Each structure stands twice: as structure tokens, then as C-alpha cells.
Amino acid sequence: MIEVEGSTESIKDLQYAAVTISATIIIFFVVYWIIQIDSVRELLELAYG
Amino acid sequence: MLSNLLSNYRTVAGLAFVVLAVVLVEFFEVRASIYPSLLPFFEWLKYSSWIGYLGITYGSVYATIQAGHLISMAIIGGTVLVTDLRLLGVLLKDIPSETITKGTHQCFKYSLMVAIATGIFCAAGVADKVYYMPVFWIKMLALLTGSGFMFFIKQPLLNSRPHHEIDPWTLRILAAASIFIWFTVAATGRWIGFS
């Protein structure tokens, strides 16, 4: 079993940090992959019209 | 007031500091100025180091170690998927998520160590090629982000208390971010192989 550690503030701190960094990571990588997919689409359009 | 906030929200403050540091590094073009000075190291890695020599000279050694790299990456992918899909409530719902996260983390740690060690060997054999590939640097960034996220954010939160006491949306967004990072590590890894 997991023992409960730390105060309410420390859990809030971890939760805020987790939500902030997770949202940043998701937005960054979604934008990154959209750009990559779009560049492949443009290359295919140039190659095959 | 500020010191009280900083002491209560140390992790958030640390994250804000890291983000600020990244913004400053980009703003003052520190990364761009460091990049050319890394080329001699990559050339040394391929042509002068013993791992580079082994990788270039013996194809069988390179292939065997690359197989170890792929297997360790597959184990990382497996542990991440099992943990995160359990946190999302998709898989293994009859097993407590605490049991799964603790069990898979040990496996993840050892696989990550093997993946990094074998990855250095694999990169050494083609160091002068990967240096010029933007996708190689994206993979390194994703690997660094994924490891930092796992050891400083995800595991401390998941080990802090029973998961039913953590906000379920926090767990879901945590799992989705983790899948995104390790998907990017895997995809960019294969991209390097096909470039």
C-alpha cells in the first residue's frame, strides 16, 4: 500500500505542476506533429500534384 | 508571502524556472552558438573513440547492440502503455493502478538505462550523420523531457498517495502526455533509421 506523504500543499503543488507540464507537452507535440504531417502533405502535392 | 508561496509550490516554481531558462536560451541564441562546437565531439565519437571504431568495423556487433536498443525501447513502450492505459481506465481495470505503476516503473528504469547505453553506441557509429539531423535532436529533446517528466513529475505524484485521492483528470492528462512523449521518442527513433 502507498503511504500518504506530505501536506495538502505539497500534493497541490505536484498536481498543479503535473497538469501544467502535461498540457504544455501535449500542446507542443500536437503542434510538432501537425507541422510534420503538413510538410509531408506539401511535399506529396509538389511531387504528384 | 513570496517565500511562503515558493516553499509551498516548489515543483511549480522549479518548472517555471526551467521554462524561463529554455526561453532565455532560445532568446539569446545560446543553443545556436553551442551547436557548431559540438561537431568535433561527434567526429571524435565516430572516428576516434573505441565504440565508434567497433560500430564502423564490425557490422555484426553494431546489429547486435542495435537489437538490444530496439528491445529496450520496446520494453519502455510496453511499460508506458500498460501504465498509462491503466490510468486512462482502458486496460487491466481489475488490478489496482498503484500495483501496476510500481511494478512497471522498475522495469522502465532498467530498460531506460539499457536504451541510453546502447543508444550511445548506435549513435557513435553514425555520429557525423546524426549531428546534421534535426530529428535526432528532437528525439534527444523528447527523451530528456520524457525522463524528467517520469522521474520528477509522474512518479512522485503517483507514489504520493492512493490514486483515488488524486484528481482523475490530472491522472488522465498525465497519462496522455506520457503517451505523447514516448510515442515521439519511438517515432523519431525510427525516423532517424530511415533518414
mmCIF file of C-alpha atoms in Angstrom:
data_model
loop_
_atom_site.group_PDB
_atom_site.id
_atom_site.type_symbol
_atom_site.label_atom_id
_atom_site.label_comp_id
_atom_site.label_asym_id
_atom_site.label_seq_id
_atom_site.Cartn_x
_atom_site.Cartn_y
_atom_site.Cartn_z
ATOM 1 C CA MET A 1 0.000 0.000 0.000
ATOM 2 C CA ILE A 2 1.030 3.572 -0.628
ATOM 3 C CA GLU A 3 1.659 5.658 2.441
ATOM 4 C CA VAL A 4 0.262 9.161 2.325
ATOM 5 C CA GLU A 5 3.173 11.592 2.310
ATOM 6 C CA GLY A 6 3.357 15.340 2.637
ATOM 7 C CA SER A 7 0.865 18.072 3.305
ATOM 8 C CA THR A 8 -2.108 19.205 1.235
ATOM 9 C CA GLU A 9 0.089 21.986 -0.200
ATOM 10 C CA SER A 10 2.725 19.559 -1.419
ATOM 11 C CA ILE A 11 0.066 17.431 -3.158
ATOM 12 C CA LYS A 12 -1.495 20.543 -4.678
ATOM 13 C CA ASP A 13 1.975 21.611 -5.790
ATOM 14 C CA LEU A 14 2.594 18.260 -7.505
ATOM 15 C CA GLN A 15 -0.866 18.246 -9.100
ATOM 16 C CA TYR A 16 -0.549 21.809 -10.438
ATOM 17 C CA ALA A 17 2.922 21.019 -11.780
ATOM 18 C CA ALA A 18 1.670 17.778 -13.376
ATOM 19 C CA VAL A 19 -1.299 19.471 -15.077
ATOM 20 C CA THR A 20 0.780 22.435 -16.301
ATOM 21 C CA ILE A 21 3.643 20.390 -17.728
ATOM 22 C CA SER A 22 1.308 17.749 -19.196
ATOM 23 C CA ALA A 23 -0.767 20.389 -21.004
ATOM 24 C CA THR A 24 2.426 22.079 -22.287
ATOM 25 C CA ILE A 25 3.823 18.750 -23.524
ATOM 26 C CA ILE A 26 0.568 17.768 -25.267
ATOM 27 C CA ILE A 27 0.241 21.180 -26.993
ATOM 28 C CA PHE A 28 3.929 21.184 -28.057
ATOM 29 C CA PHE A 29 3.871 17.683 -29.535
ATOM 30 C CA VAL A 30 0.443 18.112 -31.198
ATOM 31 C CA VAL A 31 1.742 21.271 -32.932
ATOM 32 C CA TYR A 32 5.006 19.489 -33.813
ATOM 33 C CA TRP A 33 3.243 16.526 -35.442
ATOM 34 C CA ILE A 34 0.722 18.759 -37.252
ATOM 35 C CA ILE A 35 3.644 20.702 -38.784
ATOM 36 C CA GLN A 36 5.386 17.449 -39.786
ATOM 37 C CA ILE A 37 2.256 15.954 -41.349
ATOM 38 C CA ASP A 38 1.540 19.195 -43.198
ATOM 39 C CA SER A 39 5.093 19.349 -44.586
ATOM 40 C CA VAL A 40 4.755 15.744 -45.859
ATOM 41 C CA ARG A 41 1.387 16.649 -47.443
ATOM 42 C CA GLU A 42 3.001 19.653 -49.200
ATOM 43 C CA LEU A 43 5.893 17.503 -50.467
ATOM 44 C CA LEU A 44 3.454 14.907 -51.807
ATOM 45 C CA GLU A 45 1.473 17.675 -53.504
ATOM 46 C CA LEU A 46 4.661 19.001 -55.141
ATOM 47 C CA ALA A 47 5.628 15.520 -56.288
ATOM 48 C CA TYR A 48 2.287 14.241 -57.507
ATOM 49 C CA GLY A 49 0.191 17.413 -57.976
ATOM 50 C CA MET B 1 4.426 35.954 1.154
ATOM 51 C CA LEU B 2 6.570 35.103 -1.905
ATOM 52 C CA SER B 3 8.923 32.861 0.078
ATOM 53 C CA ASN B 4 5.899 31.117 1.583
ATOM 54 C CA LEU B 5 4.453 30.528 -1.904
ATOM 55 C CA LEU B 6 7.830 29.308 -3.196
ATOM 56 C CA SER B 7 8.272 26.878 -0.325
ATOM 57 C CA ASN B 8 4.710 25.511 -0.715
ATOM 58 C CA TYR B 9 4.879 25.265 -4.503
ATOM 59 C CA ARG B 10 8.481 24.179 -5.059
ATOM 60 C CA THR B 11 7.738 21.896 -8.020
ATOM 61 C CA VAL B 12 5.692 24.545 -9.843
ATOM 62 C CA ALA B 13 8.438 27.118 -9.163
ATOM 63 C CA GLY B 14 11.077 24.679 -10.445
ATOM 64 C CA LEU B 15 9.061 24.100 -13.626
ATOM 65 C CA ALA B 16 8.619 27.843 -14.167
ATOM 66 C CA PHE B 17 12.396 28.232 -13.751
ATOM 67 C CA VAL B 18 13.092 25.508 -16.344
ATOM 68 C CA VAL B 19 10.640 27.053 -18.849
ATOM 69 C CA LEU B 20 12.182 30.511 -18.281
ATOM 70 C CA ALA B 21 15.683 29.057 -18.763
ATOM 71 C CA VAL B 22 14.627 27.420 -22.073
ATOM 72 C CA VAL B 23 13.077 30.705 -23.283
ATOM 73 C CA LEU B 24 16.254 32.634 -22.358
ATOM 74 C CA VAL B 25 18.498 30.039 -24.049
ATOM 75 C CA GLU B 26 16.475 30.425 -27.264
ATOM 76 C CA PHE B 27 16.147 34.213 -26.975
ATOM 77 C CA PHE B 28 19.899 34.783 -26.569
ATOM 78 C CA GLU B 29 20.664 32.131 -29.227
ATOM 79 C CA VAL B 30 22.791 30.110 -26.799
ATOM 80 C CA ARG B 31 21.752 26.818 -28.445
ATOM 81 C CA ALA B 32 22.708 28.127 -31.899
ATOM 82 C CA SER B 33 26.126 29.253 -30.636
ATOM 83 C CA ILE B 34 26.843 25.928 -28.862
ATOM 84 C CA TYR B 35 25.733 23.731 -31.809
ATOM 85 C CA PRO B 36 28.837 24.185 -34.075
ATOM 86 C CA SER B 37 31.194 23.460 -31.170
ATOM 87 C CA LEU B 38 29.583 20.001 -30.765
ATOM 88 C CA LEU B 39 30.720 18.825 -34.219
ATOM 89 C CA PRO B 40 34.303 17.918 -33.151
ATOM 90 C CA PHE B 41 32.860 15.776 -30.347
ATOM 91 C CA PHE B 42 30.588 13.908 -32.798
ATOM 92 C CA GLU B 43 33.511 13.423 -35.220
ATOM 93 C CA TRP B 44 35.700 12.153 -32.394
ATOM 94 C CA LEU B 45 32.871 9.803 -31.315
ATOM 95 C CA LYS B 46 32.732 8.205 -34.755
ATOM 96 C CA TYR B 47 36.383 8.175 -35.857
ATOM 97 C CA SER B 48 38.482 8.158 -32.674
ATOM 98 C CA SER B 49 36.511 6.533 -29.864
ATOM 99 C CA TRP B 50 36.571 2.745 -29.410
ATOM 100 C CA ILE B 51 32.779 2.485 -29.587
ATOM 101 C CA GLY B 52 32.797 4.337 -32.910
ATOM 102 C CA TYR B 53 35.582 2.039 -34.170
ATOM 103 C CA LEU B 54 33.657 -1.085 -33.086
ATOM 104 C CA GLY B 55 30.444 0.168 -34.710
ATOM 105 C CA ILE B 56 32.083 1.045 -38.033
ATOM 106 C CA THR B 57 34.326 -2.014 -38.274
ATOM 107 C CA TYR B 58 32.122 -4.858 -37.064
ATOM 108 C CA GLY B 59 28.638 -4.800 -38.578
ATOM 109 C CA SER B 60 27.571 -7.807 -36.505
ATOM 110 C CA VAL B 61 28.448 -6.048 -33.229
ATOM 111 C CA TYR B 62 26.550 -2.944 -34.352
ATOM 112 C CA ALA B 63 23.496 -5.016 -35.360
ATOM 113 C CA THR B 64 23.514 -6.975 -32.076
ATOM 114 C CA ILE B 65 23.723 -3.855 -29.922
ATOM 115 C CA GLN B 66 21.071 -2.148 -32.056
ATOM 116 C CA ALA B 67 18.809 -5.162 -31.422
ATOM 117 C CA GLY B 68 19.361 -4.584 -27.667
ATOM 118 C CA HIS B 69 18.449 -0.925 -28.199
ATOM 119 C CA LEU B 70 15.234 -1.814 -30.018
ATOM 120 C CA ILE B 71 14.249 -4.426 -27.398
ATOM 121 C CA SER B 72 14.840 -1.984 -24.531
ATOM 122 C CA MET B 73 12.815 0.684 -26.365
ATOM 123 C CA ALA B 74 10.042 -1.874 -26.898
ATOM 124 C CA ILE B 75 10.027 -2.644 -23.147
ATOM 125 C CA ILE B 76 9.872 1.091 -22.371
ATOM 126 C CA GLY B 77 6.942 1.414 -24.786
ATOM 127 C CA GLY B 78 5.227 -1.575 -23.193
ATOM 128 C CA THR B 79 5.602 -0.336 -19.617
ATOM 129 C CA VAL B 80 4.457 3.169 -20.599
ATOM 130 C CA LEU B 81 1.410 1.877 -22.489
ATOM 131 C CA VAL B 82 0.346 -0.546 -19.735
ATOM 132 C CA THR B 83 0.719 2.123 -17.023
ATOM 133 C CA ASP B 84 -0.899 4.959 -18.959
ATOM 134 C CA LEU B 85 -3.748 2.955 -20.452
ATOM 135 C CA ARG B 86 -4.496 1.685 -16.911
ATOM 136 C CA LEU B 87 -4.518 5.283 -15.643
ATOM 137 C CA LEU B 88 -6.890 6.167 -18.511
ATOM 138 C CA GLY B 89 -9.125 3.265 -17.456
ATOM 139 C CA VAL B 90 -8.704 1.336 -20.703
ATOM 140 C CA LEU B 91 -6.683 -1.742 -19.620
ATOM 141 C CA LEU B 92 -6.465 -4.124 -16.633
ATOM 142 C CA LYS B 93 -9.247 -2.412 -14.688
ATOM 143 C CA ASP B 94 -9.397 -5.293 -12.185
ATOM 144 C CA ILE B 95 -5.816 -4.618 -10.985
ATOM 145 C CA PRO B 96 -5.171 -1.588 -8.743
ATOM 146 C CA SER B 97 -3.317 1.112 -10.707
ATOM 147 C CA GLU B 98 -0.885 1.538 -7.769
ATOM 148 C CA THR B 99 0.282 -2.076 -8.240
ATOM 149 C CA ILE B 100 0.784 -1.560 -11.974
ATOM 150 C CA THR B 101 2.627 1.769 -11.713
ATOM 151 C CA LYS B 102 5.009 0.422 -9.051
ATOM 152 C CA GLY B 103 5.660 -2.829 -10.908
ATOM 153 C CA THR B 104 6.256 -1.301 -14.319
ATOM 154 C CA HIS B 105 8.460 1.530 -13.032
ATOM 155 C CA GLN B 106 11.275 -0.856 -12.019
ATOM 156 C CA CYS B 107 11.209 -2.396 -15.484
ATOM 157 C CA PHE B 108 11.092 1.086 -17.058
ATOM 158 C CA LYS B 109 14.185 2.254 -15.130
ATOM 159 C CA TYR B 110 16.371 -0.680 -16.169
ATOM 160 C CA SER B 111 15.159 -0.546 -19.788
ATOM 161 C CA LEU B 112 15.886 3.188 -19.946
ATOM 162 C CA MET B 113 19.455 2.581 -18.731
ATOM 163 C CA VAL B 114 19.974 -0.128 -21.384
ATOM 164 C CA ALA B 115 18.353 2.056 -24.083
ATOM 165 C CA ILE B 116 20.656 5.007 -23.271
ATOM 166 C CA ALA B 117 23.823 2.859 -23.128
ATOM 167 C CA THR B 118 23.051 1.040 -26.400
ATOM 168 C CA GLY B 119 21.773 4.288 -27.969
ATOM 169 C CA ILE B 120 25.148 5.991 -27.381
ATOM 170 C CA PHE B 121 26.837 3.065 -29.158
ATOM 171 C CA CYS B 122 24.366 3.201 -32.077
ATOM 172 C CA ALA B 123 24.757 6.986 -32.422
ATOM 173 C CA ALA B 124 28.573 6.701 -32.312
ATOM 174 C CA GLY B 125 28.620 4.568 -35.466
ATOM 175 C CA VAL B 126 26.735 7.247 -37.430
ATOM 176 C CA ALA B 127 27.687 10.298 -35.334
ATOM 177 C CA ASP B 128 28.702 12.526 -38.271
ATOM 178 C CA LYS B 129 25.329 11.784 -39.904
ATOM 179 C CA VAL B 130 23.000 12.236 -36.913
ATOM 180 C CA TYR B 131 24.689 15.516 -35.949
ATOM 181 C CA TYR B 132 23.089 17.187 -39.002
ATOM 182 C CA MET B 133 19.631 15.636 -38.491
ATOM 183 C CA PRO B 134 17.059 17.889 -36.790
ATOM 184 C CA VAL B 135 15.030 14.769 -35.985
ATOM 185 C CA PHE B 136 17.934 13.365 -33.903
ATOM 186 C CA TRP B 137 17.849 16.481 -31.723
ATOM 187 C CA ILE B 138 14.055 16.266 -31.449
ATOM 188 C CA LYS B 139 14.471 12.684 -30.228
ATOM 189 C CA MET B 140 17.056 13.769 -27.630
ATOM 190 C CA LEU B 141 14.722 16.566 -26.501
ATOM 191 C CA ALA B 142 11.783 14.136 -26.245
ATOM 192 C CA LEU B 143 13.939 11.588 -24.361
ATOM 193 C CA LEU B 144 15.137 14.236 -21.908
ATOM 194 C CA THR B 145 11.600 15.565 -21.442
ATOM 195 C CA GLY B 146 10.191 12.056 -21.023
ATOM 196 C CA SER B 147 12.798 11.041 -18.433
ATOM 197 C CA GLY B 148 12.430 14.294 -16.480
ATOM 198 C CA PHE B 149 8.645 14.029 -16.641
ATOM 199 C CA MET B 150 8.741 10.424 -15.410
ATOM 200 C CA PHE B 151 11.191 10.909 -12.518
ATOM 201 C CA PHE B 152 10.279 14.395 -11.303
ATOM 202 C CA ILE B 153 6.551 14.706 -12.003
ATOM 203 C CA LYS B 154 4.737 11.461 -12.778
ATOM 204 C CA GLN B 155 6.260 9.007 -10.290
ATOM 205 C CA PRO B 156 6.383 11.445 -7.332
ATOM 206 C CA LEU B 157 2.681 12.229 -7.861
ATOM 207 C CA LEU B 158 1.623 8.596 -8.386
ATOM 208 C CA ASN B 159 3.623 7.436 -5.341
ATOM 209 C CA SER B 160 2.443 10.273 -3.107
ATOM 210 C CA ARG B 161 -0.944 8.735 -2.203
ATOM 211 C CA PRO B 162 -3.599 6.245 -3.330
ATOM 212 C CA HIS B 163 -4.718 7.135 -6.840
ATOM 213 C CA HIS B 164 -8.393 7.523 -5.912
ATOM 214 C CA GLU B 165 -7.334 10.546 -3.831
ATOM 215 C CA ILE B 166 -5.768 12.227 -6.896
ATOM 216 C CA ASP B 167 -7.998 14.208 -9.246
ATOM 217 C CA PRO B 168 -8.948 11.754 -12.068
ATOM 218 C CA TRP B 169 -8.475 14.406 -14.764
ATOM 219 C CA THR B 170 -4.939 15.026 -13.508
ATOM 220 C CA LEU B 171 -4.230 11.305 -13.910
ATOM 221 C CA ARG B 172 -5.750 11.282 -17.408
ATOM 222 C CA ILE B 173 -3.820 14.312 -18.664
ATOM 223 C CA LEU B 174 -0.639 12.877 -17.085
ATOM 224 C CA ALA B 175 -1.151 9.575 -18.934
ATOM 225 C CA ALA B 176 -1.943 11.301 -22.252
ATOM 226 C CA ALA B 177 1.188 13.488 -22.018
ATOM 227 C CA SER B 178 3.317 10.449 -21.185
ATOM 228 C CA ILE B 179 1.979 8.505 -24.205
ATOM 229 C CA PHE B 180 2.630 11.545 -26.438
ATOM 230 C CA ILE B 181 6.253 11.907 -25.312
ATOM 231 C CA TRP B 182 7.194 8.232 -25.673
ATOM 232 C CA PHE B 183 5.350 7.963 -28.990
ATOM 233 C CA THR B 184 7.512 10.854 -30.211
ATOM 234 C CA VAL B 185 10.686 9.159 -28.904
ATOM 235 C CA ALA B 186 9.777 5.944 -30.768
ATOM 236 C CA ALA B 187 8.651 7.668 -33.975
ATOM 237 C CA THR B 188 11.680 9.966 -34.211
ATOM 238 C CA GLY B 189 13.930 6.973 -33.468
ATOM 239 C CA ARG B 190 12.558 5.125 -36.481
ATOM 240 C CA TRP B 191 12.737 8.362 -38.499
ATOM 241 C CA ILE B 192 16.490 8.525 -37.809
ATOM 242 C CA GLY B 193 16.754 4.940 -39.051
ATOM 243 C CA PHE B 194 15.010 5.797 -42.319
ATOM 244 C CA SER B 195 16.864 9.086 -42.965
#
